[in-house]
Each structure stands twice: as structure tokens, then as C-alpha cells.
Coordinates of C-alpha atoms in Angstrom, one line a residue:
M1 CA 64.6 117.6 53.1
P2 CA 66.3 118.9 56.2
L3 CA 65.3 117.2 59.4
T4 CA 63.2 118.8 62.1
D5 CA 63.3 118.4 65.9
A6 CA 59.9 116.7 65.8
A7 CA 61.0 114.3 63.1
V8 CA 64.1 113.3 65.1
R9 CA 62.2 113.0 68.3
N10 CA 59.4 110.9 66.8
A11 CA 61.6 108.6 64.7
K12 CA 60.8 105.0 65.4
P13 CA 63.1 101.9 65.0
G14 CA 62.4 99.4 62.3
E15 CA 63.3 95.8 61.5
K16 CA 66.6 97.1 60.1
P17 CA 68.8 100.1 61.1
T18 CA 67.4 103.2 59.4
R19 CA 68.9 106.6 58.4
L20 CA 67.4 110.0 58.3
F21 CA 69.5 112.5 56.3
D22 CA 69.7 116.2 57.1
G23 CA 72.1 117.3 54.3
G24 CA 75.8 118.0 54.0
G25 CA 76.6 114.3 54.9
L26 CA 74.8 114.6 58.3
Y27 CA 72.3 111.8 59.1
L28 CA 70.6 110.2 62.1
E29 CA 71.1 106.4 62.4
I30 CA 68.4 104.6 64.3
S31 CA 69.2 101.1 65.6
T32 CA 66.6 98.3 65.8
A33 CA 66.7 98.8 69.6
G34 CA 65.8 102.5 69.3
G35 CA 69.2 104.1 69.9
K36 CA 69.9 107.2 67.8
W37 CA 73.4 108.3 66.7
W38 CA 74.4 111.3 64.7
R39 CA 76.8 110.4 61.9
L40 CA 78.8 112.4 59.3
K41 CA 79.7 110.9 55.9
Y42 CA 82.5 112.7 54.1
R43 CA 85.2 112.0 51.5
F44 CA 88.9 112.6 52.2
N45 CA 91.6 111.9 49.6
G46 CA 89.0 110.2 47.4
K47 CA 87.9 107.8 50.2
E48 CA 84.5 107.7 51.9
K49 CA 84.7 108.0 55.7
R50 CA 82.3 108.3 58.6
I51 CA 82.6 109.7 62.1
S52 CA 80.2 109.9 65.0
L53 CA 78.9 113.3 66.1
G54 CA 77.2 112.1 69.3
V55 CA 74.1 110.4 70.6
Y56 CA 70.6 111.8 70.6
P57 CA 69.0 113.3 72.8
A58 CA 72.3 114.4 74.5
I59 CA 73.2 116.0 71.2
G60 CA 70.3 117.7 69.6
L61 CA 69.8 118.6 66.0
K62 CA 71.3 122.1 66.4
D63 CA 74.4 120.7 68.1
A64 CA 74.8 118.0 65.5
R65 CA 74.7 120.6 62.7
E66 CA 77.3 122.7 64.4
R67 CA 79.6 119.7 64.7
R68 CA 79.0 119.0 61.0
D69 CA 79.9 122.5 60.0
K70 CA 83.1 122.4 62.2
A71 CA 84.1 119.2 60.4
K72 CA 83.5 120.8 57.0
K73 CA 85.8 123.7 57.9
E74 CA 88.5 121.2 58.8
L75 CA 88.0 119.5 55.5
A76 CA 88.3 122.8 53.7
K77 CA 91.7 123.2 55.3
G78 CA 92.8 119.8 54.2
V79 CA 92.4 118.2 57.6
D80 CA 90.8 114.8 58.1
P81 CA 88.3 115.4 60.9
G82 CA 88.4 111.7 61.9
E83 CA 92.2 111.7 62.3
A84 CA 92.0 115.1 64.1
R85 CA 89.7 113.5 66.6
K86 CA 92.1 110.6 67.1
A87 CA 95.0 113.0 67.7
Q88 CA 92.9 115.1 70.1
K89 CA 91.9 111.9 72.1
A90 CA 95.5 110.7 72.3
A91 CA 96.6 114.2 73.5
T92 CA 93.8 114.1 76.2
L93 CA 94.9 110.6 77.3
D94 CA 98.5 111.8 77.4
R95 CA 97.6 114.9 79.5
A96 CA 95.7 112.6 81.9
A97 CA 98.6 110.2 82.2
N98 CA 100.9 113.1 83.0
S99 CA 98.7 114.9 85.4
F100 CA 100.2 116.2 88.6
E101 CA 98.3 113.6 90.7
V102 CA 99.5 110.7 88.6
I103 CA 103.1 111.8 88.7
A104 CA 102.9 112.6 92.4
R105 CA 101.5 109.2 93.3
E106 CA 104.2 107.5 91.1
W107 CA 106.9 109.6 93.0
F108 CA 105.3 108.7 96.3
A109 CA 105.2 105.0 95.6
R110 CA 108.9 105.0 94.8
Q111 CA 109.9 107.0 97.9
K112 CA 107.6 105.3 100.4
P113 CA 109.7 102.2 101.1
G114 CA 112.5 104.4 102.4
W115 CA 110.2 106.4 104.8
A116 CA 108.8 105.7 108.2
S117 CA 105.1 104.8 107.8
G118 CA 104.0 107.9 109.8
H119 CA 106.1 110.2 107.7
A120 CA 104.7 108.7 104.5
D121 CA 101.1 109.0 105.7
K122 CA 101.6 112.7 106.5
I123 CA 102.9 113.4 103.0
I124 CA 100.2 111.6 101.0
Q125 CA 97.5 113.0 103.3
R126 CA 98.9 116.5 102.8
L127 CA 98.8 116.1 99.0
E128 CA 95.4 114.6 98.9
K129 CA 93.9 117.3 101.2
D130 CA 95.6 120.4 100.1
V131 CA 97.0 119.9 96.6
F132 CA 95.3 117.3 94.5
P133 CA 91.8 118.9 94.6
W134 CA 93.2 121.9 92.7
L135 CA 96.3 120.7 90.9
G136 CA 95.7 116.9 90.6
G137 CA 94.1 116.9 87.2
R138 CA 96.4 119.5 85.7
P139 CA 99.1 118.4 83.3
V140 CA 102.3 118.6 85.4
A141 CA 104.2 120.4 82.5
E142 CA 101.6 123.2 82.3
I143 CA 101.5 124.2 86.0
A144 CA 103.2 127.6 86.6
A145 CA 104.4 129.2 89.7
P146 CA 101.4 131.6 90.2
E147 CA 99.0 128.6 90.1
L148 CA 101.0 126.7 92.7
L149 CA 101.2 129.8 94.9
T150 CA 97.4 130.1 94.8
V151 CA 97.1 126.6 96.2
L152 CA 99.7 127.4 99.0
R153 CA 97.9 130.7 99.9
R154 CA 94.7 128.7 100.4
I155 CA 96.6 126.6 103.0
E156 CA 98.0 129.7 104.6
E157 CA 94.6 131.3 104.9
R158 CA 93.5 128.7 107.5
G159 CA 96.7 129.4 109.6
A160 CA 98.6 126.3 108.6
H161 CA 101.8 128.1 107.7
D162 CA 104.1 125.1 108.4
T163 CA 101.9 122.9 106.2
A164 CA 102.1 125.4 103.4
H165 CA 105.9 125.2 103.5
R166 CA 105.9 121.4 103.6
A167 CA 103.4 121.3 100.7
L168 CA 105.7 123.5 98.7
Q169 CA 108.6 121.2 99.4
N170 CA 106.6 118.1 98.4
C171 CA 105.4 119.8 95.2
G172 CA 109.0 120.7 94.3
Q173 CA 110.0 117.0 94.8
V174 CA 107.2 115.9 92.5
F175 CA 108.1 118.5 89.8
R176 CA 111.7 117.5 89.9
Y177 CA 110.7 113.9 89.5
A178 CA 108.6 114.9 86.5
V179 CA 111.6 116.7 85.0
A180 CA 113.9 113.7 85.6
T181 CA 111.4 111.3 84.0
G182 CA 110.8 113.5 80.9
R183 CA 107.3 114.6 81.8
A184 CA 108.1 118.3 82.5
E185 CA 110.9 120.7 81.5
R186 CA 111.3 122.6 84.8
D187 CA 110.3 122.9 88.4
P188 CA 108.2 126.0 89.0
S189 CA 108.4 125.7 92.8
G190 CA 111.9 127.2 92.7
D191 CA 110.3 130.5 91.5
L192 CA 108.4 130.7 94.8
R193 CA 111.5 131.0 97.0
G194 CA 110.7 133.8 99.5
A195 CA 107.0 134.0 98.5
L196 CA 105.9 132.3 101.7
P197 CA 106.6 134.0 105.1
P198 CA 109.1 132.1 107.2
V199 CA 107.7 129.8 109.9
K200 CA 108.7 130.2 113.5
H201 CA 109.1 126.7 114.7
E202 CA 108.0 126.0 118.3
H203 CA 110.0 123.5 120.3
Y204 CA 108.3 120.7 122.3
A205 CA 107.4 121.9 125.8
A206 CA 110.1 120.7 128.2
I207 CA 111.3 121.1 131.7
T208 CA 115.0 121.9 132.0
D209 CA 115.2 123.3 135.5
P210 CA 116.5 120.6 137.9
V211 CA 114.2 121.6 140.7
K212 CA 111.1 121.5 138.6
M213 CA 112.3 118.3 137.1
G214 CA 112.4 116.8 140.6
E215 CA 108.8 117.9 141.1
L216 CA 107.8 116.2 137.9
L217 CA 109.6 112.9 138.8
R218 CA 107.8 112.8 142.2
A219 CA 104.5 113.4 140.4
I220 CA 105.3 110.5 138.1
D221 CA 106.2 108.3 141.1
G222 CA 102.8 109.0 142.6
F223 CA 100.8 108.5 139.4
Q224 CA 97.5 106.7 140.1
G225 CA 96.9 105.4 136.6
T226 CA 97.4 101.9 135.2
F227 CA 100.7 100.0 136.0
I228 CA 101.6 99.8 132.3
V229 CA 101.3 103.6 131.7
K230 CA 103.1 104.3 134.9
C231 CA 106.0 102.1 133.8
A232 CA 106.1 104.0 130.5
L233 CA 106.1 107.3 132.4
L234 CA 109.0 106.1 134.6
L235 CA 111.1 105.0 131.6
A236 CA 110.3 108.0 129.3
P237 CA 112.6 110.5 131.1
M238 CA 115.2 107.8 131.9
L239 CA 115.7 106.5 128.4
F240 CA 114.6 109.7 126.5
V241 CA 113.8 108.0 123.2
R242 CA 111.1 109.3 120.9
P243 CA 107.6 108.7 122.3
G244 CA 106.5 106.6 119.4
E245 CA 109.5 104.4 119.8
L246 CA 108.8 103.8 123.5
R247 CA 105.1 103.2 122.8
L248 CA 105.9 100.6 120.1
A249 CA 108.6 98.9 122.0
E250 CA 108.6 95.1 121.6
W251 CA 110.0 92.6 124.1
S252 CA 111.9 90.9 121.3
G253 CA 114.2 94.0 121.2
F254 CA 115.2 93.7 124.9
N255 CA 118.1 91.8 126.4
L256 CA 117.7 92.4 130.1
E257 CA 120.7 90.2 130.9
K258 CA 123.0 92.5 128.8
A259 CA 120.9 95.6 129.8
E260 CA 120.3 96.5 126.2
W261 CA 117.4 97.6 124.0
R262 CA 117.8 97.4 120.2
Y263 CA 115.2 98.7 117.8
L264 CA 114.8 100.2 114.4
V265 CA 114.5 104.0 114.5
T266 CA 111.2 104.8 112.8
K267 CA 112.4 108.1 111.3
T268 CA 115.5 106.7 109.6
K269 CA 115.0 102.9 109.6
T270 CA 118.4 102.5 111.2
E271 CA 119.2 100.2 114.1
H272 CA 119.7 101.9 117.4
L273 CA 121.0 100.6 120.7
V274 CA 119.9 101.9 124.1
P275 CA 122.1 100.9 127.1
L276 CA 119.7 100.3 130.0
P277 CA 120.6 101.6 133.5
T278 CA 120.0 99.3 136.4
Q279 CA 116.8 101.3 137.3
A280 CA 115.3 100.7 133.9
V281 CA 116.1 97.0 134.0
A282 CA 114.3 96.7 137.4
I283 CA 111.2 98.4 136.0
L284 CA 111.2 96.2 132.9
R285 CA 111.7 93.0 134.9
E286 CA 108.6 93.9 137.0
L287 CA 106.6 94.8 133.9
H288 CA 107.7 91.6 132.1
A289 CA 105.7 89.6 134.6
L290 CA 102.6 91.3 133.4
T291 CA 103.2 91.8 129.6
G292 CA 106.2 89.6 128.9
Q293 CA 104.1 87.0 127.0
R294 CA 102.8 89.7 124.6
Q295 CA 104.5 91.3 121.6
H296 CA 104.4 94.9 122.9
V297 CA 106.0 96.0 126.2
F298 CA 103.2 98.5 126.7
P299 CA 100.0 97.0 125.3
G300 CA 96.8 99.0 125.1
R301 CA 93.2 98.1 125.7
D302 CA 93.6 95.7 122.8
P303 CA 96.3 93.3 124.1
H304 CA 97.5 92.8 120.5
K305 CA 98.2 96.5 119.9
P306 CA 100.4 99.0 121.7
M307 CA 99.0 101.6 123.9
S308 CA 97.6 104.8 122.4
G309 CA 100.0 107.5 121.1
A310 CA 98.2 109.9 123.4
A311 CA 98.6 107.9 126.6
I312 CA 101.8 109.6 127.9
N313 CA 100.5 113.2 127.3
A314 CA 97.1 112.2 128.7
A315 CA 98.9 110.9 131.9
L316 CA 100.9 114.2 132.1
R317 CA 97.7 116.2 131.9
R318 CA 96.1 114.0 134.5
M319 CA 99.0 114.9 136.8
G320 CA 98.2 118.6 136.2
Y321 CA 100.8 119.5 133.6
D322 CA 100.0 121.5 130.5
T323 CA 101.4 119.5 127.6
R324 CA 101.5 122.7 125.4
T325 CA 103.5 124.9 127.7
E326 CA 105.1 122.8 130.4
I327 CA 106.1 119.3 129.4
T328 CA 105.2 116.8 126.6
G329 CA 106.2 113.2 125.9
H330 CA 108.7 114.4 123.4
G331 CA 110.0 117.1 125.8
F332 CA 111.9 114.4 127.9
R333 CA 114.4 114.3 125.1
A334 CA 115.1 118.1 125.3
M335 CA 115.2 117.8 129.1
A336 CA 117.9 115.0 129.0
R337 CA 119.9 116.8 126.2
T338 CA 120.0 120.1 128.1
I339 CA 120.8 118.8 131.6
L340 CA 123.2 116.1 130.5
H341 CA 125.3 118.7 128.8
E342 CA 124.9 121.7 131.2
E343 CA 124.7 120.0 134.5
L344 CA 126.6 116.7 134.1
Q345 CA 129.1 118.0 131.4
V346 CA 128.6 115.1 129.1
K347 CA 130.1 115.6 125.6
P348 CA 127.4 116.8 123.1
E349 CA 128.4 114.1 120.5
V350 CA 127.8 111.3 123.0
I351 CA 124.3 112.7 123.8
E352 CA 123.5 113.2 120.1
H353 CA 124.4 109.6 119.3
Q354 CA 122.2 108.4 122.2
L355 CA 119.4 110.6 120.9
A356 CA 119.8 108.8 117.5
H357 CA 120.4 112.1 115.8
R358 CA 122.3 112.5 112.6
V359 CA 125.9 113.0 113.6
P360 CA 128.2 112.5 110.5
D361 CA 131.7 111.4 111.5
T362 CA 135.0 111.7 109.5
L363 CA 134.0 108.8 107.3
G364 CA 130.6 110.4 106.5
T365 CA 128.7 107.8 108.6
A366 CA 125.5 109.5 109.7
Y367 CA 124.4 106.9 112.1
N368 CA 126.5 104.5 114.2
R369 CA 124.7 102.5 116.9
T370 CA 128.0 101.4 118.5
K371 CA 129.7 104.8 118.4
F372 CA 130.7 106.0 121.9
L373 CA 129.0 102.9 123.3
K374 CA 131.2 102.7 126.4
E375 CA 130.6 106.4 127.2
R376 CA 126.9 106.1 126.5
R377 CA 126.6 103.2 129.0
T378 CA 128.3 105.3 131.6
M379 CA 126.1 108.3 130.7
M380 CA 122.8 106.4 130.9
Q381 CA 123.6 105.1 134.4
Q382 CA 124.8 108.5 135.5
W383 CA 121.6 110.0 134.2
A384 CA 119.4 107.5 135.9
D385 CA 121.2 108.0 139.2
Y386 CA 120.8 111.8 138.7
L387 CA 117.1 111.4 138.2
V388 CA 116.9 109.4 141.5
C389 CA 118.7 112.1 143.3
M390 CA 116.5 114.8 141.8
K391 CA 113.4 112.9 142.8
Q392 CA 114.6 112.7 146.3
G393 CA 115.5 116.4 146.3
A394 CA 119.2 115.8 146.8
Q395 CA 122.0 118.0 145.6
V396 CA 124.0 116.4 142.7
I397 CA 127.7 117.1 142.2
P398 CA 128.6 116.6 138.5
L399 CA 131.2 114.0 137.7
P400 CA 134.4 115.1 135.9
A401 CA 133.8 115.7 132.2
Q402 CA 134.4 112.6 130.1
G403 CA 137.6 112.5 128.3

């Protein structure tokens, strides 16, 4: 007799596992603990086999019968439903193993050792926030250009146009890695070339007028904040390194006798050398008396950690400067690059090497910490002297251009 919902619901466990048959090979197996499983008994190539059709009550009598009928149709076509399930499960596992997120995290893990920590953090956060929620579970080989574009449009809608372009670039890198490792056949991101409107990049706010620069230097000289932050402010325009590199400076990298500072460029992980003008050495010697026994030149509230990344900009705002439109910590680099070239006639390649920018030479060397070292020493002292004159409001006569 076919089973009824009431019979299934009221079935009680016995001392041994019991079976209630519904017909067509479908039966309900009841364990001694009371668990109820739907089973299907069938024959394939002369052999008796069984497969599970689910657990009651998650799978009711009606659902179990539908699953039985589906299996019967497969048998009628010469397909073993048990083997078909195994193949489907394997395919599902394979799709999960080759999902966009799995491939992206694998690519990220391989690339991360060669990146600065800040750069790596931005990439993985961008993927986790803007890409994985929509594409993470999709098989990487099945993602098409329109689906990727939908994700990028979602980023654009909140006004993050630059992030959308960067997300497209990162996705393209993931797809190309998938192609290279045999998990995809092509990179769909290439089909989106021109689909996103170009981004107008804004430069860091910087003061490049000598008169206004003198006003800024006098404001720094009169800064009423902590001595540590004031020293950082005094050195920022003089050494014009990246703000993060100044903030993270460690005493172990300084040789005040040789007037040199060596450190690893966070962006490229290459060694860089900064010749120190006499004014910088004087500031550092004075600061050494306060922080010289610590790791960081500019420690923060926690003496074991460097000062906050917002300290320089906060100090500039405290002095009345708008860090969005007038000057920012990073803007000291643009200030030095512009005035050194236009006012002091220093050769651009010398300035670029001191900025630790990529400047390939005839041998293809992108970075060379000792290139133009003699000229750079002269330039750094000339620049520091120039800043002193500007702060005092004196007129500076440029030296002859370096040969």
C-alpha cells in the first residue's frame, strides 16, 4: 500500500531499523534512534543498488516521490542515478574550487610578498568589499563581460570612479592568472575597454609659489604642537620623502656622522638613500636626545609605535591650511620637484632619483640608490639653504645649472 503523510509522520522507531515501502522502490527507513531517511532501491546492469533521497521531514512524501520519478527517468535512459549524482557532486566541488574568490585569493597570496603592505591591503579590501559579494562564488570560467560590468557599475553609482577602474584592473589580473593556470579560457575584462568613463586624477595639494612657501615655512617654525610632530613638519619639506616613509622612519636607518638616511621604499621594496643637509642633521640630533632610545624616530602616543598617519595633515590644518586645496603632507614632494627644477635649475633626472621614482637608465635599471649621488648631496644642501632663505623672506639667486 502507498504511504500516507500521516503514516510517515507517526512512524515510530523499533528495536531494529524498520522500512516502510511506498512502491516503485521508494521506502522510508527508520533508525532505532528515530531518524527517518528516504531510500530508493533499483537495479542497474543486473545489480541491486540504493541511493538516498533525503531526510524526513526536510523532504516530505511528495518530494521523495518526485525524486524517485526523476531517478526512474534516468534509468529509462540508461543512466545510473547513483553515478549521475556522484558526477554532479564532483562537478559542484570543481566549480567551488575554481570560483572567482578562490582563484583571486590564490593570485593575491602569490603576489602579496612583492607588494608593500599598504598596497596589498587596499587590493584585498577592494575585492572583498566590491567584487566577492557578487562574483566570489561564480566559477571563474563562466563569468562574462556584462556580468563583470554590472559589478563595476555598482561601484560607479556611489561615485567611486577610480575604485571602479582599479577593480577592473585587479579582476583582469585574476582572470589572466586563471587562464595561465588552466582554470579559464579567456579574460573577459579586456572586452570592457572603454566601457568605464575615464577618471580625472587630482594631484595632491601643493604650494609651488616661493612667496607662499615662505609663509608656510614660517608657520611651521611657529607650530605650537608637540616637539616630535614639529620636527616631522620641519623635515617634511626639507627631505620631501613620502609621508609614510617619514612617519615610519627608524633610527637604525640613520648615520648622522655620514649625514645619510637609508631605508626601504615601501612602494617598491628597494633601498633608497637620502643625503641629509646640515639643517636636517641638526634637527635629528636634537630629536635623538628625546627618541633616540626608541625604534621609531617619530613615536606616537604608544612609544612602541610610530606617530599617526594623519599627524602631519592634522598639524597643517591646525596651522590654518586646507589639506584638500592648499597643502598636504604628500604635497611637499611636488613643491620640491617644481621649485628645484624651475627656480634652482636642477636637472630633472637628479630630482627624480631623489624622489625614488622609476627612472630607467641605459642598462634598464629602474632604481639606483647611488645614481647621481654627488649631485644629489649638493642639491639637498642647496634646497635646505633655499628653504632657510625663503623662511627669512630673502631673495634667492639660483646657482648655475649642474653640468
